[in-house]
Each structure stands twice: as C-alpha cells, then as structure tokens.
Coordinates of C-alpha atoms and ligand atoms in Angstrom, one line a residue:
Chain C
X1 CA -69.2 30.5 89.7
X2 CA -70.4 28.3 86.5
X3 CA -72.5 31.7 86.0
X4 CA -69.6 33.3 86.2
X5 CA -67.5 31.2 83.9
X6 CA -70.1 31.2 81.5
X7 CA -70.5 34.7 81.7
X8 CA -66.5 35.0 81.0
X9 CA -67.2 32.6 78.3
X10 CA -70.1 34.6 76.5
X11 CA -67.6 37.5 76.4
X12 CA -65.0 35.9 75.0
X13 CA -67.0 35.3 72.1
X14 CA -68.7 38.6 72.1
X15 CA -66.1 41.3 72.5
X16 CA -64.4 40.1 69.0
X17 CA -67.5 39.3 67.4
X18 CA -68.9 43.1 68.5
X19 CA -65.0 44.3 67.1
X20 CA -65.9 43.0 63.6
X21 CA -69.5 44.9 63.7
X22 CA -68.2 48.1 62.7
X23 CA -69.3 49.3 59.9
X24 CA -66.4 51.6 59.1
X25 CA -64.6 50.3 56.6
X26 CA -61.5 52.9 55.1
X27 CA -61.3 53.7 52.3
X28 CA -59.1 51.1 49.9
X29 CA -59.9 48.6 52.3
X30 CA -59.7 45.1 50.4
X31 CA -63.1 43.3 50.8
X32 CA -63.5 39.3 51.3
X33 CA -64.3 39.1 47.7
X34 CA -61.3 40.9 46.4
X35 CA -59.3 38.4 47.9
X36 CA -61.1 35.9 46.7
X37 CA -60.6 37.7 43.4
X38 CA -56.6 37.4 43.6
X39 CA -57.4 33.5 44.6
X40 CA -58.8 32.3 41.3
X41 CA -56.5 34.5 39.6
X42 CA -53.4 33.2 41.0
X43 CA -54.8 29.6 41.1
X44 CA -55.6 30.3 37.2
X45 CA -52.2 31.2 36.6
X46 CA -51.8 35.0 36.6
X47 CA -48.9 35.6 38.3
X48 CA -49.6 39.6 37.7
X49 CA -52.6 39.9 40.9
X50 CA -49.4 39.6 43.1
X51 CA -48.2 42.9 41.6
X52 CA -51.3 44.2 44.3
X53 CA -48.9 44.3 46.7
X54 CA -46.7 46.5 45.5
X55 CA -49.1 49.3 44.3
X56 CA -50.5 48.4 47.8
X57 CA -46.8 49.7 49.4
X58 CA -46.0 49.8 53.0
X59 CA -46.9 51.7 56.1
X60 CA -46.3 55.0 54.3
X61 CA -48.5 54.6 51.4
X62 CA -51.8 53.1 54.1
X63 CA -51.0 56.2 55.7
X64 CA -51.6 57.9 52.8
X65 CA -54.7 55.7 51.5
X66 CA -56.1 55.8 55.1
X67 CA -55.8 52.2 55.2
X68 CA -56.1 50.1 59.1
X69 CA -55.8 53.2 60.5
X70 CA -57.1 54.1 63.9
X71 CA -59.4 57.1 64.2
X72 CA -56.7 58.8 65.7
X73 CA -55.0 58.5 62.7
X74 CA -52.4 56.2 63.9
X75 CA -51.7 52.5 63.8
X76 CA -52.4 51.4 66.9
X77 CA -53.6 48.4 68.8
X78 CA -56.8 50.6 69.8
X79 CA -58.5 49.8 66.6
X80 CA -61.3 47.6 66.4
X81 CA -60.4 46.1 63.1
X82 CA -57.9 44.1 60.9
X83 CA -55.2 45.7 60.2
X84 CA -53.4 45.1 56.8
X85 CA -50.8 48.2 56.9
X86 CA -49.8 47.3 60.2
X87 CA -49.1 43.3 58.6
X88 CA -47.5 45.0 55.4
X89 CA -45.3 47.0 57.9
X90 CA -44.6 44.2 59.3
X91 CA -43.5 41.6 56.3
X92 CA -41.6 44.0 54.4
X93 CA -40.3 45.3 57.3
X94 CA -40.7 48.6 57.8
X95 CA -42.3 49.4 61.1
X96 CA -41.0 50.7 64.2
X97 CA -42.4 48.6 66.4
X98 CA -40.8 46.6 69.6
X99 CA -42.0 42.9 69.8
X100 CA -41.8 40.7 73.1
X101 CA -40.5 37.7 71.2
X102 CA -36.8 36.7 72.2
X103 CA -34.5 34.3 70.3
X104 CA -32.5 34.9 67.3
X105 CA -34.0 36.2 64.5
X106 CA -37.0 37.4 66.4
X107 CA -37.4 40.2 65.0
X108 CA -38.7 38.9 61.7
X109 CA -42.3 38.1 62.4
X110 CA -43.2 37.5 59.3
X111 CA -41.4 35.7 56.0
X112 CA -43.0 34.3 53.0
X113 CA -40.0 31.7 52.0
X114 CA -40.7 29.4 54.6
X115 CA -43.5 27.4 52.1
X116 CA -41.7 27.6 49.4
X117 CA -38.7 26.1 50.8
X118 CA -41.0 23.3 52.8
X119 CA -42.4 22.7 48.6
X120 CA -38.8 22.6 47.6
X121 CA -37.4 20.7 50.3
X122 CA -40.5 17.6 49.8
X123 CA -40.5 17.8 45.9
X124 CA -37.8 18.9 43.7
X125 CA -35.3 17.8 46.3
X126 CA -36.3 14.3 47.2
X127 CA -37.3 13.8 43.8
X128 CA -34.4 14.7 42.0
X129 CA -31.6 13.8 44.6
X130 CA -33.5 10.3 45.1
X131 CA -33.6 10.0 41.1
X132 CA -29.9 11.4 40.4
X133 CA -28.7 8.4 43.2
X134 CA -30.9 5.4 41.5
X135 CA -29.9 6.3 37.9
X136 CA -26.2 6.1 39.6
X137 CA -27.0 2.9 40.4
X138 CA -28.6 1.6 37.7
X139 CA -25.6 3.1 35.2
X140 CA -22.9 1.2 37.6
X141 CA -25.0 -1.8 37.7
X142 CA -25.2 -1.6 33.7
X143 CA -21.5 -0.8 33.4
X144 CA -21.0 -4.0 35.6
X145 CA -22.7 -6.0 33.3
X146 CA -21.1 -4.8 29.8
X147 CA -17.7 -4.1 30.7
X148 CA -17.0 -6.8 34.3
X149 CA -14.8 -6.3 36.3
X150 CA -11.8 -4.5 35.1
X151 CA -8.8 -7.6 35.7
X152 CA -5.0 -7.2 36.1
X153 CA -4.5 -8.3 32.1
X154 CA -0.6 -9.5 32.6
X155 CA 0.7 -12.2 34.9
X156 CA 1.2 -11.8 38.4
X157 CA 4.3 -11.0 39.3
X158 CA 4.1 -12.1 42.9
X159 CA 5.8 -8.6 43.8
X160 CA 3.6 -5.3 45.6
X161 CA 4.8 -1.6 45.6
X162 CA 4.0 0.3 48.6
X163 CA 0.9 2.7 47.6
X164 CA -0.4 4.2 50.2
X165 CA 1.1 5.1 53.9
X166 CA -0.4 4.2 57.2
X167 CA -1.4 7.9 57.8
X168 CA -2.4 8.1 54.2
X169 CA -5.3 5.1 54.8
X170 CA -6.1 6.4 58.1
X171 CA -7.4 9.3 56.9
X172 CA -8.8 8.0 54.2
X173 CA -10.7 5.7 56.5
X174 CA -11.6 8.8 58.4
X175 CA -12.8 10.8 55.6
X176 CA -14.9 7.4 53.9
X177 CA -16.6 6.2 57.2
X178 CA -17.3 9.6 58.5
X179 CA -18.9 10.4 55.2
X180 CA -21.0 7.3 54.9
X181 CA -22.1 7.6 58.2
X182 CA -23.3 11.5 57.4
X183 CA -24.8 9.9 53.5
X184 CA -26.9 7.5 55.6
X185 CA -28.2 9.5 58.3
X186 CA -28.0 12.9 56.0
X187 CA -30.8 10.8 53.7
X188 CA -33.0 9.9 56.8
X189 CA -33.0 13.0 57.8
X190 CA -34.5 13.8 54.7
X191 CA -36.6 10.7 53.6
X192 CA -37.5 8.9 57.1
X193 CA -40.7 11.0 57.2
X194 CA -42.3 9.3 53.8
X195 CA -39.9 6.3 54.1
X196 CA -39.5 5.2 57.5
X197 CA -43.3 6.3 59.2
X198 CA -45.1 4.9 56.6
X199 CA -43.7 1.2 56.6
X200 CA -42.8 1.4 60.7
X201 CA -44.8 3.8 62.2
X202 CA -44.1 6.7 64.1
X203 CA -42.8 4.8 67.8
X204 CA -39.5 3.5 65.3
X205 CA -38.8 6.6 63.7
X206 CA -38.6 8.7 66.8
X207 CA -35.8 6.9 68.5
X208 CA -34.5 6.5 64.8
X209 CA -34.7 10.2 64.4
X210 CA -32.8 11.1 67.5
X211 CA -30.0 8.7 66.5
X212 CA -29.8 10.0 63.5
X213 CA -29.4 13.9 64.3
X214 CA -26.8 13.1 66.7
X215 CA -24.4 11.1 64.8
X216 CA -25.2 13.6 62.1
X217 CA -24.4 17.1 63.9
X218 CA -21.3 15.1 65.9
X219 CA -19.5 12.9 63.1
X220 CA -19.5 16.0 60.6
X221 CA -16.4 17.3 62.9
X222 CA -14.3 13.9 62.1
X223 CA -15.3 14.7 57.7
X224 CA -14.3 17.9 58.5
X225 CA -10.6 17.2 60.1
X226 CA -10.5 14.2 57.7
X227 CA -10.8 16.4 54.3
X228 CA -8.6 18.7 55.8
X229 CA -5.5 15.5 55.8
X230 CA -6.8 14.4 52.5
X231 CA -6.1 17.2 51.2
X232 CA -2.8 18.4 52.4
X233 CA -1.3 14.5 52.0
X234 CA -2.9 14.3 48.4
X235 CA -3.1 18.3 46.8
X236 CA 0.7 18.0 45.6
X237 CA 0.2 14.6 43.9
X238 CA -3.6 15.9 42.1
X239 CA -2.4 18.9 40.2
X240 CA -3.7 18.3 36.4
X241 CA -0.8 18.3 33.6
X242 CA -0.2 17.3 29.8
X243 CA -0.3 13.3 31.3
X244 CA -4.0 14.0 32.3
X245 CA -4.2 14.9 28.9
X246 CA -3.7 12.1 27.1
X247 CA -5.3 9.5 29.8
X248 CA -8.7 11.8 29.3
X249 CA -8.6 11.2 25.5
X250 CA -8.5 7.8 25.7
X251 CA -11.3 8.0 28.3
X252 CA -8.9 5.6 30.4
X253 CA -8.8 3.3 28.2
X254 CA -12.1 2.0 29.4
X255 CA -13.4 1.6 26.0
X256 CA -10.8 1.3 23.7
X257 CA -8.7 -1.3 25.2
X258 CA -5.4 -1.6 26.5
X259 CA -3.8 1.0 28.9
X260 CA -3.2 4.6 29.0
X261 CA 0.3 5.9 30.5
X262 CA -1.0 7.7 34.4
X263 CA 1.1 8.8 37.2
X264 CA 0.1 8.2 41.1
X265 CA -3.0 9.4 40.0
X266 CA -4.8 9.3 36.8
X267 CA -7.4 12.3 35.5
X268 CA -10.7 10.1 36.8
X269 CA -9.1 9.9 40.5
X270 CA -7.7 13.6 39.8
X271 CA -11.5 14.5 39.1
X272 CA -12.3 12.3 42.1
X273 CA -9.8 14.2 44.5
X274 CA -11.5 17.9 43.4
X275 CA -14.8 17.0 43.8
X276 CA -14.3 16.0 47.2
X277 CA -12.5 18.4 48.5
X278 CA -14.5 21.6 46.7
X279 CA -18.2 19.8 47.2
X280 CA -16.9 18.4 51.1
X281 CA -15.7 21.8 51.9
X282 CA -19.1 23.7 50.0
X283 CA -20.8 20.6 52.5
X284 CA -18.6 21.6 54.9
X285 CA -19.4 25.5 55.1
X286 CA -22.6 24.9 54.6
X287 CA -23.4 22.4 57.4
X288 CA -21.9 24.7 59.8
X289 CA -24.4 27.4 58.7
X290 CA -26.9 24.9 59.9
X291 CA -25.2 23.6 63.5
X292 CA -24.8 27.0 64.5
X293 CA -28.5 29.1 63.5
X294 CA -28.2 32.5 61.8
X295 CA -24.5 32.2 63.3
X296 CA -23.3 31.8 59.7
X297 CA -25.9 33.6 57.1
X298 CA -24.5 32.7 53.7
X299 CA -26.4 33.5 50.9
X300 CA -26.5 37.6 50.6
X301 CA -23.4 37.9 50.8
X302 CA -22.7 35.4 47.9
X303 CA -25.6 36.5 45.8
X304 CA -24.3 40.0 45.7
X305 CA -20.9 38.8 44.5
X306 CA -22.8 36.8 42.1
X307 CA -24.8 40.0 40.6
X308 CA -21.8 41.8 40.5
X309 CA -20.3 39.3 38.1
X310 CA -23.0 39.3 36.2
X311 CA -23.8 35.3 37.2
X312 CA -27.0 36.3 38.7
X313 CA -28.0 38.3 36.0
X314 CA -28.8 34.4 34.4
X315 CA -31.2 33.8 37.0
X316 CA -32.9 37.4 36.6
X317 CA -30.8 39.1 39.3
X318 CA -30.4 37.5 42.9
X319 CA -31.9 38.3 46.1
X320 CA -29.7 40.0 48.3
X321 CA -32.1 41.3 50.6
X322 CA -33.2 38.3 52.7
X323 CA -34.0 36.8 56.5
X324 CA -32.6 34.9 58.7
X325 CA -35.0 32.3 57.9
X326 CA -34.6 32.5 54.3
X327 CA -30.8 32.6 54.3
X328 CA -31.3 29.4 56.5
X329 CA -33.5 27.7 54.0
X330 CA -30.9 28.2 51.3
X331 CA -28.5 26.7 53.4
X332 CA -30.2 23.6 53.4
X333 CA -31.4 23.3 50.1
X334 CA -27.8 24.0 49.2
X335 CA -26.4 21.7 52.0
X336 CA -29.1 19.0 50.3
X337 CA -28.0 19.5 46.3
X338 CA -24.1 19.4 47.0
X339 CA -24.9 16.0 49.4
X340 CA -26.7 14.4 47.1
X341 CA -24.4 15.3 43.9
X342 CA -21.4 13.9 46.5
X343 CA -23.2 10.9 46.5
X344 CA -23.3 10.0 43.6
X345 CA -20.5 10.7 42.9
X346 CA -18.7 8.7 45.8
X347 CA -20.7 5.8 44.0
X348 CA -18.7 5.6 41.0
X349 CA -15.9 5.7 43.9
X350 CA -16.5 3.1 45.9
X351 CA -17.8 1.1 42.8
X352 CA -14.6 1.4 40.9
X353 CA -12.3 0.8 44.2
X354 CA -13.6 -2.6 45.6
X355 CA -15.6 -5.3 43.1
X356 CA -15.1 -2.4 39.6
X357 CA -11.1 -3.0 39.6
X358 CA -9.3 -5.9 40.7
X359 CA -6.7 -5.5 42.8
X360 CA -7.6 -1.4 43.7
X361 CA -8.7 -2.0 46.6
X362 CA -5.5 -3.1 48.1
X363 CA -4.2 0.0 47.9
X364 CA -6.4 1.1 50.4
X365 CA -7.0 -1.7 52.5
X366 CA -3.0 -3.1 52.8
X367 CA -1.3 -0.1 51.4
X368 CA 0.9 -2.4 49.0
X369 CA -0.7 -3.1 45.1
X370 CA 0.4 -5.8 42.8
X371 CA 3.4 -4.3 40.6
X372 CA 1.6 -5.8 37.5
X373 CA -1.3 -3.8 38.5
X374 CA 0.7 -0.6 38.8
X375 CA 2.5 -1.2 35.9
X376 CA -0.9 -1.7 33.8
X377 CA -2.9 1.6 35.7
X378 CA -0.4 3.8 36.9
X379 CA 3.0 3.1 34.3
X380 CA 4.8 6.6 34.7
X381 CA 4.2 6.2 38.5
X382 CA 5.1 2.1 39.5
X383 CA 8.1 3.1 36.8
X384 CA 9.4 5.6 38.9
X385 CA 9.1 3.9 42.1
X386 CA 10.6 0.5 40.7
X387 CA 13.5 2.2 39.7
X388 CA 14.2 3.5 43.4
X389 CA 13.7 0.1 44.6
X390 CA 16.3 -0.9 42.0
X391 CA 18.7 1.7 42.4
X392 CA 21.8 0.3 44.0
X393 CA 22.7 3.1 46.3
X394 CA 19.3 3.0 47.3
X395 CA 19.3 -0.3 48.5
X396 CA 22.3 -0.1 50.4
X397 CA 20.5 2.3 52.8
X398 CA 17.5 -0.2 52.9
X399 CA 14.4 1.7 52.8
X400 CA 12.2 -1.1 53.8
X401 CA 8.8 0.5 51.4
X402 CA 11.4 0.1 48.6
X403 CA 12.3 -3.6 48.8
X404 CA 10.3 -6.0 46.9
X405 CA 8.4 -7.8 49.1
X406 CA 6.1 -10.9 48.3
X407 CA 2.7 -10.3 47.8
X408 CA 0.5 -11.8 50.7
Chain P
X1 CA -8.2 -3.6 58.1
X2 CA -6.6 -2.3 61.0
X3 CA -6.4 0.9 59.9
X4 CA -9.5 1.2 58.9
X5 CA -11.3 -0.1 62.0
X6 CA -9.2 2.2 63.5
X7 CA -10.1 5.4 61.6
X8 CA -14.0 4.5 62.3
X9 CA -13.0 4.5 66.1
X10 CA -11.3 7.8 65.8
X11 CA -14.8 9.1 64.1
X12 CA -17.0 8.0 66.8
X13 CA -14.3 9.2 69.1
X14 CA -14.1 12.8 67.9
X15 CA -18.1 12.9 67.9
X16 CA -18.4 12.0 71.8
X17 CA -16.0 14.8 71.6
X18 CA -17.5 17.5 69.9
X19 CA -21.2 16.7 71.6
X20 CA -19.1 17.3 75.1
X21 CA -17.3 20.2 73.9
X22 CA -20.8 21.7 72.8
X23 CA -22.6 20.7 76.0
X24 CA -19.8 22.8 78.1
X25 CA -19.5 25.5 76.3
X26 CA -20.1 28.2 79.0
X27 CA -22.6 30.2 76.4
X28 CA -25.7 29.1 74.4
X29 CA -25.9 30.5 70.7
X30 CA -29.7 30.8 70.9
X31 CA -29.8 32.9 74.6
X32 CA -26.7 35.0 73.1
X33 CA -28.6 35.8 70.1
X34 CA -31.9 36.7 72.0
X35 CA -32.9 39.5 73.8
X36 CA -35.1 40.8 76.6
X37 CA -37.1 43.2 74.1
X38 CA -36.6 43.3 70.6
X39 CA -36.6 46.5 68.2
X40 CA -38.5 45.3 64.9
X41 CA -36.2 46.8 62.0
Ligands
LIG1 C1 -16.3 2.2 51.3 C2 -15.8 2.9 50.3 C3 -14.9 3.0 49.8 C4 -14.0 2.3 49.6 C5 -13.9 0.9 49.0 C6 -12.5 3.1 48.8 C7 -11.5 3.0 48.3 C8 -11.1 3.5 47.7 C9 -9.4 3.5 46.9 C10 -9.3 1.5 46.8 C11 -8.5 4.2 47.0 C12 -7.0 4.2 46.1 C13 -7.4 4.2 44.5 C14 -6.4 3.5 44.3 O1 -4.8 3.4 44.8 O2 -5.5 5.0 42.9 C15 -9.4 5.5 46.9 C16 -8.9 6.6 47.0 C17 -9.4 8.2 47.2 N1 -10.6 8.2 47.6 FE1 -11.8 6.2 48.5 N2 -13.1 4.4 48.9 C18 -14.2 4.5 49.7 C19 -14.8 5.7 50.3 C20 -14.4 7.3 50.0 C21 -14.9 8.4 50.6 C22 -16.7 8.1 50.8 C23 -14.3 9.5 50.0 C24 -15.0 10.7 50.0 C25 -15.9 11.3 50.7 C26 -13.1 8.5 49.4 C27 -12.0 9.3 48.9 C28 -11.3 9.0 48.2 C29 -10.3 9.9 47.5 C30 -10.1 11.2 47.7 C31 -8.8 8.9 47.3 C32 -7.7 9.8 46.0 C33 -8.3 10.0 44.6 C34 -8.6 8.7 44.3 O3 -8.1 7.5 43.9 O4 -9.8 8.6 43.7 N3 -13.3 7.1 49.5 N4 -10.3 5.0 47.8

C-alpha cells in the first residue's frame, strides 16, 4: 500500500517534469530571458515593452506564428508544453472555449484590472480620502478658533417660528441617522484591516466586520428612502434664485460681518442640499451595483457617453470594453470617492447645524426657531412667516403654526 | 428628540425588513447568473 502511494507520489512529479523536457521549441516562443528582460525594462519604467502583447496578438496570430500549437496544429490539451496562445486568447476573450466554472461572470477567466484596483483602493483611496476627512476636521477646528460660535446678535424675543414640520424633521433624521451609520461602517470596511487588526487583532475585527457589513448593506435602504423624502419635501425651496447671488457675493456675511438677507434656505444651504441629493443619488446607484454583483454594470455605458461628449478625451479616451469584474472594481472606487466627498461636506454641515451656530439646532431638534435667529439668518423667510402670522384674517382661522409661542 | 429617535428606530426597522425580504426572495442573483456549462465569449 505504502509502496503504491510512493509510486503515485513519484509519478505525480515525474509526469510534469517529463512534459517540460520536450526540446521542441516552436517558433516565436518566449524564453525565460525574454520575460526577465521585459520585467527589468518595466521596473526601469519602460512601458513600451508592454506593446509586445499587441505585436503577438491573439490566437490567430499565434496560429500564424506557430506559437502554442500542438503537433497537429490545434490548440488543444494534448501538447506537452506551455500554451501562451491559449492564455492570450483567454485573456483577450477571443477563443472558442468552454469552461466548467459556474457562477456569475464565469466567462472571464483572466482580467488584469484586479491588481490595479487593489492597489488604488489600498493606496490613493485610503490616503486621499482619509486626508480629505482629516483636513476638513482641521479646517473646521481652525474656523471655530478664528470665528467662534456664530451667536444670535440681537436680543432674543422669546417668540419662536415654525421652521420644520414633524415629517420634515423625521425625513432629515432618517437621512442623517442612516448616513452616519453608513459613513462609520463604510470607513470601517475600508480602514478596518489596517486600523483595527493591528491594534485589536483578528479576533476583534472578525465580529466587527460581520456587523459592519450587515449594517452597511441593510441600512442603505433607509438612506435611499430618506433621500427621496428630503428631495420631495425641500426641492422647491432649494431652486437657486437672485437672492442667492447676493448671499454668495458677501460669502454669507461670514467675514464681512452683518447679515445677508436670505429665504428659507440660503445659498450655502442650497449647495448642501444639492450636494446631498446628487452625491447621495450617485452613492445609491453605485452602492446598488455593488449590492447586486454583476447585475448593474454602470461604467462601460457611462464611459461611452463621456467619450461621445468629448469628456472622455480629457482622460485619453475611457475604456468601453470592460470585464464584469472591472465594472465592479470601478463601482467600488467611485462609491468610495463620492462617499469621502460627501462625508467631508456633511462634517461642515453638522458643524454649522450644531456647535457652529447658536440657535440652528432648534430648527431640526424642536422644529421651531427663535424669531431673532430667523430675522438674522433668513430675513426674507422670517418676514413672510411673521406677516402671515400677524395677518388679522389668518389669526381668526387660528392656525396653530402661525401663532406666537413662547420659546421653551 | 422624539422625532429623531423614532427616525433612527425606523432606519433599523427598514434594515431588518430588507434583510428578511432578501432572505425570502425565491431566487438568488448568483444562481440566476450561473450556468451548467459556460461558453467563453
Ligand atoms: C448629527 C448630524 C446632523 C445635524 C446636527 C444636522 C442639523 C441640521 C439642521 C439644524 C438643519 C436645519 C438648518 C436650518 O434651519 O436652516 C439641517 C438641514 C439639513 N440637513 Fe442636517 N444635520 C445633520 C446631519 C445631516 C446629514 C447626515 C445629512 C445628509 C446626508 C443632512 C442633510 C441636511 C439637509 C439636506 C438639510 C437642508 C439644507 C440645509 O439646511 O443645509 N444632515 N441639518
């Protein structure tokens, strides 16, 4: 028995070794020295050697060159040497072959985008994304030190105005709660490996990763729902108009002092609104494409449009023939980039909505704001609401929202 | 505060609903995309 096993063991090595002993070298076959020379040139930054693959072409050229053919002139499994023609055909997708591999995207056996994606995700995405968040926090800290909390300048009136109804606040907090959960878990997905494992070890990261993934995948629906709600509720009040131009010219009064007239939302808030809607929608779409792998390829068609419009030309022409895996890689990178930009913007928003401005939080916390705050920051809106409130005809109908109520 | 907390609670509820919905779907996307014998093209 042991003898038989030993024999089998020896044979297992002997057969491939014998296979490589063949001294028939077909014309044009690369030698190890050819490959090493290419590697050295690549290491020295000479990209021109990559063109070698184009010169060698696909299986047709391989047939013409006699590369990778068996003795009977076919590209079968009976040959006894390595098969560059077959692998090239597999790589460039131009072979008539069948595979026993099943499952999604099984028809791509080789694609070379994986390593690039891995390196971009582990390199620039982490470095630039993390850097963006870090410097946003530093900038907000510096702003706070220089400008301090934006106070209500005038004396408080003790009266409040309704700013957001309960369903508006509900939509906002659904959006905010889900976004923050997604931001924290998203950052964990990207940084967990390098931030958690070295400090707490694999045993800790394991369960954290499971929860992280569950939260990130499933909370996304609340975010998408809230995004639609917020859009529907606030879009009309966020259409840019002439008052925004005045506000922008004076940078919202941040530096010059004084207050700039504004409607319900000033130009800065409108910018936040549209950033949230557009970036949020893009995050949702790329997120869905990641959630349902290979079902929603986005980039080949997007790149085709960009190329048609001439925008792709700025990047030297964008690739439109993408393997399913490359579609997923691009979705992941795009999802990450947009998420970082949006988180940075939301940092600024949270700052202004809480410690950055006295009286602002009440708008979302209680739904009512101090009348003096409204006069200073949203004077056009405040005048309108107060005029409605003080309108004697309205008073008779007794609308509860328009009535003055003491501040809590 | 109450509105905020109820919104957070609804977010979690939606997450569980999503989880159970996808578990209960009669097909899996990976199965749907797979085949017995795949032609490379
Ligand atoms: C704990 C975090 C947050 C706080 C304290 C906060 C606070 C506020 C406040 C006070 C307002 C009303 C401003 C006003 O009266 O004019 C507001 C509005 C708004 N919030 Fe938030 N928010 C937070 C998170 C978020 C998140 C994560 C998002 C989106 C993903 C978001 C999106 C918006 C939008 C679109 C508006 C309306 C436009 C604007 O006022 O800029 N908020 N938020």
